[in-house]
Amino acid sequence: MSSSGVLDRIQALRRERGALILAHCYQPAGIQDIADRVGDSLDLSRAAASSPEPVIVFCGVRFMAETAHILAPGKTVLLPDPTAGCPLADSLDMGALRALQEMAGPSSLTVMYVNSPAEAKAASYACCTSANALQVVERAPSNRVVFAPDRNLGEFVSRSLEGRKELLIYQGCCTTHANADLDDLLSSKRDWPDAEVLVHPETPPAFWENADFVLGTGGMVRRIRESAAGRFLIGTERGMIHRLETLYPERSFRVVGSIFCPNMKKVTLEAIERSLATLSPAITLPAELRERALRAVRRMAETG
Ligand code: 13P
């Protein structure tokens, strides 16, 4: 099957279906290149909710498509590879979350990272992404906040608040980021001593301590636009390098930490064509669960 054949068929189906193709910036280069929009989790969930297209092809992982469905239940949200999950979201244990909430007491509120199952979102005051986690926690009207499920992002928010709020942090992690290779970061810094170092808050604290900025993927895009540096070491999933090279072809980028997410590489052009042709697999949730999760997801979409 020639690549131009599949691209032509995707274009025709996209028009016929009135579809918007969204791609997270960790997606393979060929998927980013055909998307209508490439962005971070926050940007894409807002685009899914506000765009006029009745069909959304979500090139990402399941919690992202679920979040789009929660915000835009009248649209058909397609996840071209239904096995593209998120181990962080899948590892959240509702019993352990409830135990932490009980320990925190009735005056506490829960802020749930969007990388989580819908049931956990429904049990929370607000959701957040890495782009607005600090603002969402700051705005939550309680000084005691349960933060779940990513322990590194929670710890980063806690340190940034400098004691202004007490955080009780669920001990989950994104294994892709949490196992990032520190020696690789340190040797890359020796190779490129002039480079600015940007790392994702899901990486371990030792990464932040060796970085110039700790930012979500959208924050990295904005920081590079403002920066005078010519070279950047990027501590997040390696798909981000294609995004940055596309936006800033005159700068140089190197991924650090050997960070690779196999789930983010599951979507293929053939799978996009198939899902547009069959309008499946469509991601849905039971209506009552969707409605219970909506309040927390809306607070996320409206912050930052
Ligand atoms: P962003 O919110 O920066 O897009 O990150 C998404 C994510 O899943 C990180 O692992």
Coordinates of C-alpha atoms and ligand atoms in Angstrom, one line a residue:
M1 CA 0.0 0.0 0.0
S2 CA 1.6 3.3 -1.1
S3 CA 1.8 6.1 1.5
S4 CA 0.4 8.6 -1.0
G5 CA -2.6 6.3 -1.6
V6 CA -3.4 6.1 2.0
L7 CA -3.0 9.8 2.5
D8 CA -5.3 10.5 -0.4
R9 CA -7.9 8.2 1.0
I10 CA -7.6 9.8 4.5
Q11 CA -8.1 13.3 2.9
A12 CA -11.2 12.1 1.0
L13 CA -12.7 10.4 4.1
R14 CA -11.8 13.4 6.3
R15 CA -13.9 15.7 4.0
E16 CA -16.7 13.2 3.7
R17 CA -17.0 12.7 7.5
G18 CA -16.4 16.3 8.5
A19 CA -13.6 15.0 10.7
L20 CA -10.9 16.8 12.7
I21 CA -7.7 15.0 13.2
L22 CA -6.0 15.8 16.5
A23 CA -2.5 14.5 17.3
H24 CA -0.6 14.7 20.6
C25 CA 3.0 15.8 20.2
Y26 CA 4.3 12.4 21.2
Q27 CA 2.8 10.8 18.1
P28 CA 5.0 9.5 15.3
A29 CA 6.1 12.1 12.8
G30 CA 3.9 10.8 9.9
I31 CA 0.8 11.2 12.1
Q32 CA 1.7 14.7 13.4
D33 CA 2.3 15.7 9.7
I34 CA -1.3 14.9 8.6
A35 CA -3.1 16.2 11.7
D36 CA -5.2 19.3 11.6
R37 CA -3.8 20.2 15.0
V38 CA -0.9 19.0 17.1
G39 CA -0.7 19.9 20.7
D40 CA -0.5 19.1 24.4
S41 CA -3.3 17.4 26.4
L42 CA -4.9 20.6 27.4
D43 CA -4.9 22.2 24.0
L44 CA -6.3 19.1 22.3
S45 CA -9.1 18.6 24.8
R46 CA -10.2 22.2 24.3
A47 CA -9.9 21.8 20.5
A48 CA -12.1 18.7 20.7
A49 CA -14.7 20.6 22.7
S50 CA -14.8 23.8 20.7
S51 CA -14.3 22.7 17.1
P52 CA -17.4 22.5 14.9
E53 CA -16.5 19.1 13.3
P54 CA -18.9 16.2 14.3
V55 CA -16.1 13.6 14.2
I56 CA -12.8 13.7 16.1
V57 CA -10.0 11.4 15.2
F58 CA -7.9 11.4 18.4
C59 CA -4.3 10.3 17.7
G60 CA -3.2 9.8 21.3
V61 CA -4.1 7.4 24.1
R62 CA -7.4 6.3 25.6
F63 CA -7.7 8.9 28.4
M64 CA -7.3 11.7 25.9
A65 CA -10.1 10.4 23.7
E66 CA -12.3 9.8 26.8
T67 CA -11.7 13.3 28.0
A68 CA -12.8 14.6 24.6
H69 CA -15.9 12.5 24.8
I70 CA -16.7 13.8 28.3
L71 CA -16.4 17.4 27.0
A72 CA -18.2 16.8 23.7
P73 CA -20.6 13.9 24.1
G74 CA -22.5 14.8 20.9
K75 CA -19.4 14.1 18.7
T76 CA -18.1 10.8 17.5
V77 CA -14.6 10.5 19.1
L78 CA -12.4 7.9 17.3
L79 CA -9.3 6.3 18.8
P80 CA -7.7 4.6 15.8
D81 CA -6.0 2.0 17.9
P82 CA -8.2 1.0 20.9
T83 CA -5.2 -0.7 22.6
A84 CA -3.4 2.6 23.0
G85 CA -3.7 2.9 26.8
C86 CA -1.8 4.9 29.5
P87 CA -0.2 2.7 32.1
L88 CA -0.3 5.6 34.6
A89 CA -4.1 6.0 34.1
D90 CA -4.7 2.2 34.2
S91 CA -2.7 1.7 37.4
L92 CA -4.9 4.0 39.5
D93 CA -6.6 1.9 42.2
M94 CA -10.0 3.4 43.3
G95 CA -9.7 1.8 46.7
A96 CA -6.3 3.4 47.3
L97 CA -7.6 6.7 46.1
R98 CA -10.6 6.6 48.4
A99 CA -8.4 5.6 51.4
L100 CA -6.2 8.7 50.7
Q101 CA -9.2 10.9 50.4
E102 CA -10.5 9.6 53.7
M103 CA -7.2 10.2 55.4
A104 CA -7.2 13.8 54.0
G105 CA -10.6 14.4 55.6
P106 CA -13.8 16.0 54.5
S107 CA -12.4 19.5 54.1
S108 CA -9.9 18.4 51.5
L109 CA -10.4 18.5 47.7
T110 CA -9.0 16.2 45.1
V111 CA -7.1 17.3 42.0
M112 CA -6.9 14.6 39.4
Y113 CA -4.2 14.6 36.7
V114 CA -6.1 14.0 33.4
N115 CA -4.0 10.8 32.9
S116 CA -6.6 8.9 34.9
P117 CA -9.7 6.7 34.5
A118 CA -13.1 8.5 34.2
E119 CA -14.2 7.0 37.5
A120 CA -11.3 8.8 39.3
K121 CA -12.2 12.1 37.5
A122 CA -15.8 11.7 38.8
A123 CA -14.5 11.3 42.3
S124 CA -12.5 14.6 42.1
Y125 CA -13.1 18.3 42.5
A126 CA -11.0 19.2 39.4
C127 CA -8.8 17.7 36.8
C128 CA -5.6 19.2 35.5
T129 CA -2.9 18.6 33.0
S130 CA 0.8 19.3 33.4
A131 CA 0.2 22.7 31.8
N132 CA -2.2 23.9 34.5
A133 CA -1.6 21.6 37.5
L134 CA -0.2 24.4 39.7
Q135 CA -3.0 26.8 38.9
V136 CA -5.7 24.2 39.4
V137 CA -4.3 23.3 42.8
E138 CA -3.8 26.9 43.8
R139 CA -7.4 27.8 42.9
A140 CA -8.9 24.7 44.7
P141 CA -10.8 26.2 47.7
S142 CA -9.1 24.1 50.3
N143 CA -5.6 24.2 51.9
R144 CA -5.5 20.4 51.9
V145 CA -5.4 18.8 48.4
V146 CA -5.2 15.1 47.4
F147 CA -3.2 15.0 44.2
A148 CA -3.4 11.8 42.0
P149 CA -2.1 9.7 40.4
D150 CA 1.4 11.0 39.3
R151 CA 3.7 11.4 42.3
N152 CA 6.4 13.3 40.4
L153 CA 3.9 15.9 39.1
G154 CA 2.4 16.1 42.6
E155 CA 5.8 16.6 44.2
F156 CA 6.6 19.3 41.6
V157 CA 3.4 21.2 42.4
S158 CA 4.0 20.8 46.1
R159 CA 7.5 22.2 45.9
S160 CA 6.3 25.1 43.7
L161 CA 3.7 26.0 46.3
E162 CA 6.4 26.5 48.9
G163 CA 4.2 25.4 51.8
R164 CA 1.1 27.4 50.8
K165 CA -1.0 24.2 50.7
E166 CA -0.6 20.7 52.0
L167 CA -0.6 18.0 49.3
L168 CA -1.3 14.4 49.9
I169 CA 0.1 12.7 46.9
Y170 CA -1.0 9.4 45.4
Q171 CA 2.1 7.3 44.7
G172 CA 1.6 6.4 41.0
C173 CA 3.9 7.3 38.1
C174 CA 4.4 7.3 34.4
T175 CA 7.0 4.6 34.1
T176 CA 8.1 6.1 30.7
H177 CA 9.1 9.3 32.4
A178 CA 9.9 8.0 35.9
N179 CA 12.5 5.6 34.6
A180 CA 14.2 8.3 32.5
D181 CA 18.0 7.9 32.4
L182 CA 19.8 10.5 34.4
D183 CA 23.2 9.6 33.1
D184 CA 22.0 10.3 29.6
L185 CA 20.9 13.8 30.7
L186 CA 24.2 14.5 32.4
S187 CA 26.3 13.3 29.5
S188 CA 24.2 15.3 27.0
K189 CA 24.8 18.4 29.2
R190 CA 28.5 17.8 28.9
D191 CA 28.2 17.4 25.1
W192 CA 26.0 20.5 24.7
P193 CA 27.1 22.8 27.5
D194 CA 25.4 25.8 25.9
A195 CA 22.0 24.1 25.6
E196 CA 18.9 25.1 27.5
V197 CA 17.5 22.1 29.4
L198 CA 13.7 21.6 29.5
V199 CA 12.2 18.6 31.3
H200 CA 8.6 17.4 31.9
P201 CA 7.4 17.3 35.5
E202 CA 6.6 13.6 35.2
T203 CA 10.4 13.0 35.2
P204 CA 12.1 12.4 38.7
P205 CA 13.2 15.3 40.9
A206 CA 16.9 14.7 39.9
F207 CA 15.9 15.7 36.4
W208 CA 14.4 19.0 37.6
E209 CA 17.5 19.8 39.6
N210 CA 19.5 19.5 36.4
A211 CA 17.2 21.5 34.2
D212 CA 16.6 25.2 33.4
F213 CA 12.9 24.8 33.2
V214 CA 10.3 22.1 34.2
L215 CA 7.4 22.4 31.8
G216 CA 4.6 20.4 30.1
T217 CA 4.9 20.0 26.4
G218 CA 2.9 23.1 25.6
G219 CA 5.1 25.1 28.0
M220 CA 8.2 23.8 26.2
V221 CA 6.9 25.1 22.9
R222 CA 6.3 28.5 24.4
R223 CA 9.6 28.7 26.2
I224 CA 11.6 27.9 23.1
R225 CA 9.8 30.7 21.2
E226 CA 11.0 33.2 23.8
S227 CA 14.5 31.8 24.4
A228 CA 17.6 33.1 22.7
A229 CA 19.3 29.7 22.9
G230 CA 20.1 27.8 19.7
R231 CA 20.2 24.3 21.3
F232 CA 17.9 22.5 23.6
L233 CA 18.0 19.3 25.6
I234 CA 14.4 17.9 25.9
G235 CA 13.5 15.6 28.8
T236 CA 10.2 14.1 27.6
E237 CA 8.9 11.6 25.1
R238 CA 11.0 11.6 22.0
G239 CA 8.0 12.3 19.6
M240 CA 8.3 15.9 20.9
I241 CA 11.5 16.3 18.9
H242 CA 9.6 16.2 15.6
R243 CA 7.1 18.7 16.9
L244 CA 9.9 21.1 17.9
E245 CA 11.9 20.6 14.7
T246 CA 8.8 21.4 12.7
L247 CA 8.1 24.6 14.6
Y248 CA 11.7 25.8 15.0
P249 CA 13.7 24.4 12.1
E250 CA 16.6 26.8 12.8
R251 CA 17.2 25.4 16.3
S252 CA 18.7 22.1 17.4
F253 CA 17.1 19.6 19.7
R254 CA 18.1 16.4 21.4
V255 CA 15.9 14.1 23.6
V256 CA 17.5 13.2 26.9
G257 CA 16.7 10.3 29.3
S258 CA 15.8 7.8 26.5
I259 CA 12.1 8.5 27.1
F260 CA 9.9 6.4 24.8
C261 CA 6.2 5.6 25.1
P262 CA 5.1 2.6 23.1
N263 CA 1.4 3.4 23.5
M264 CA 1.9 6.8 21.8
K265 CA 3.3 5.0 18.7
K266 CA 0.4 2.7 18.1
V267 CA -1.6 4.9 15.7
T268 CA -0.8 4.3 12.0
L269 CA -2.1 5.9 8.8
E270 CA -3.8 2.7 8.0
A271 CA -5.6 2.7 11.3
I272 CA -6.7 6.3 10.8
E273 CA -8.1 5.4 7.4
R274 CA -9.9 2.4 8.8
S275 CA -11.5 4.3 11.7
L276 CA -12.7 7.1 9.3
A277 CA -14.1 4.5 6.9
T278 CA -16.0 2.6 9.7
L279 CA -16.4 5.4 12.3
S280 CA -15.0 3.0 14.9
P281 CA -13.6 2.4 17.4
A282 CA -15.6 5.2 18.9
I283 CA -14.8 6.0 22.6
T284 CA -17.9 6.3 24.8
L285 CA -18.6 6.1 28.5
P286 CA -21.9 5.3 30.3
A287 CA -23.9 8.6 30.4
E288 CA -24.1 8.7 34.2
L289 CA -20.3 8.3 34.5
R290 CA -19.7 10.9 31.9
E291 CA -22.0 13.4 33.7
R292 CA -20.3 12.7 37.0
A293 CA -16.8 13.3 35.5
L294 CA -17.8 16.4 33.6
R295 CA -17.6 18.9 36.4
A296 CA -13.9 18.1 37.2
V297 CA -13.0 18.0 33.5
R298 CA -14.7 21.4 32.9
R299 CA -12.7 23.0 35.7
M300 CA -9.5 21.8 34.0
A301 CA -10.6 23.1 30.5
E302 CA -11.4 26.5 32.0
T303 CA -8.1 27.0 33.9
G304 CA -4.9 28.5 32.6
Ligands
13P1 P1 1.3 17.1 28.2 O1 0.2 17.5 29.1 O2 2.5 18.0 28.5 O3 0.9 17.1 26.8 O4 1.8 15.6 28.6 C1 1.0 14.6 28.4 C2 1.4 13.3 28.9 O5 0.7 12.4 28.9 C3 2.8 13.2 29.5 O6 3.1 11.9 29.7

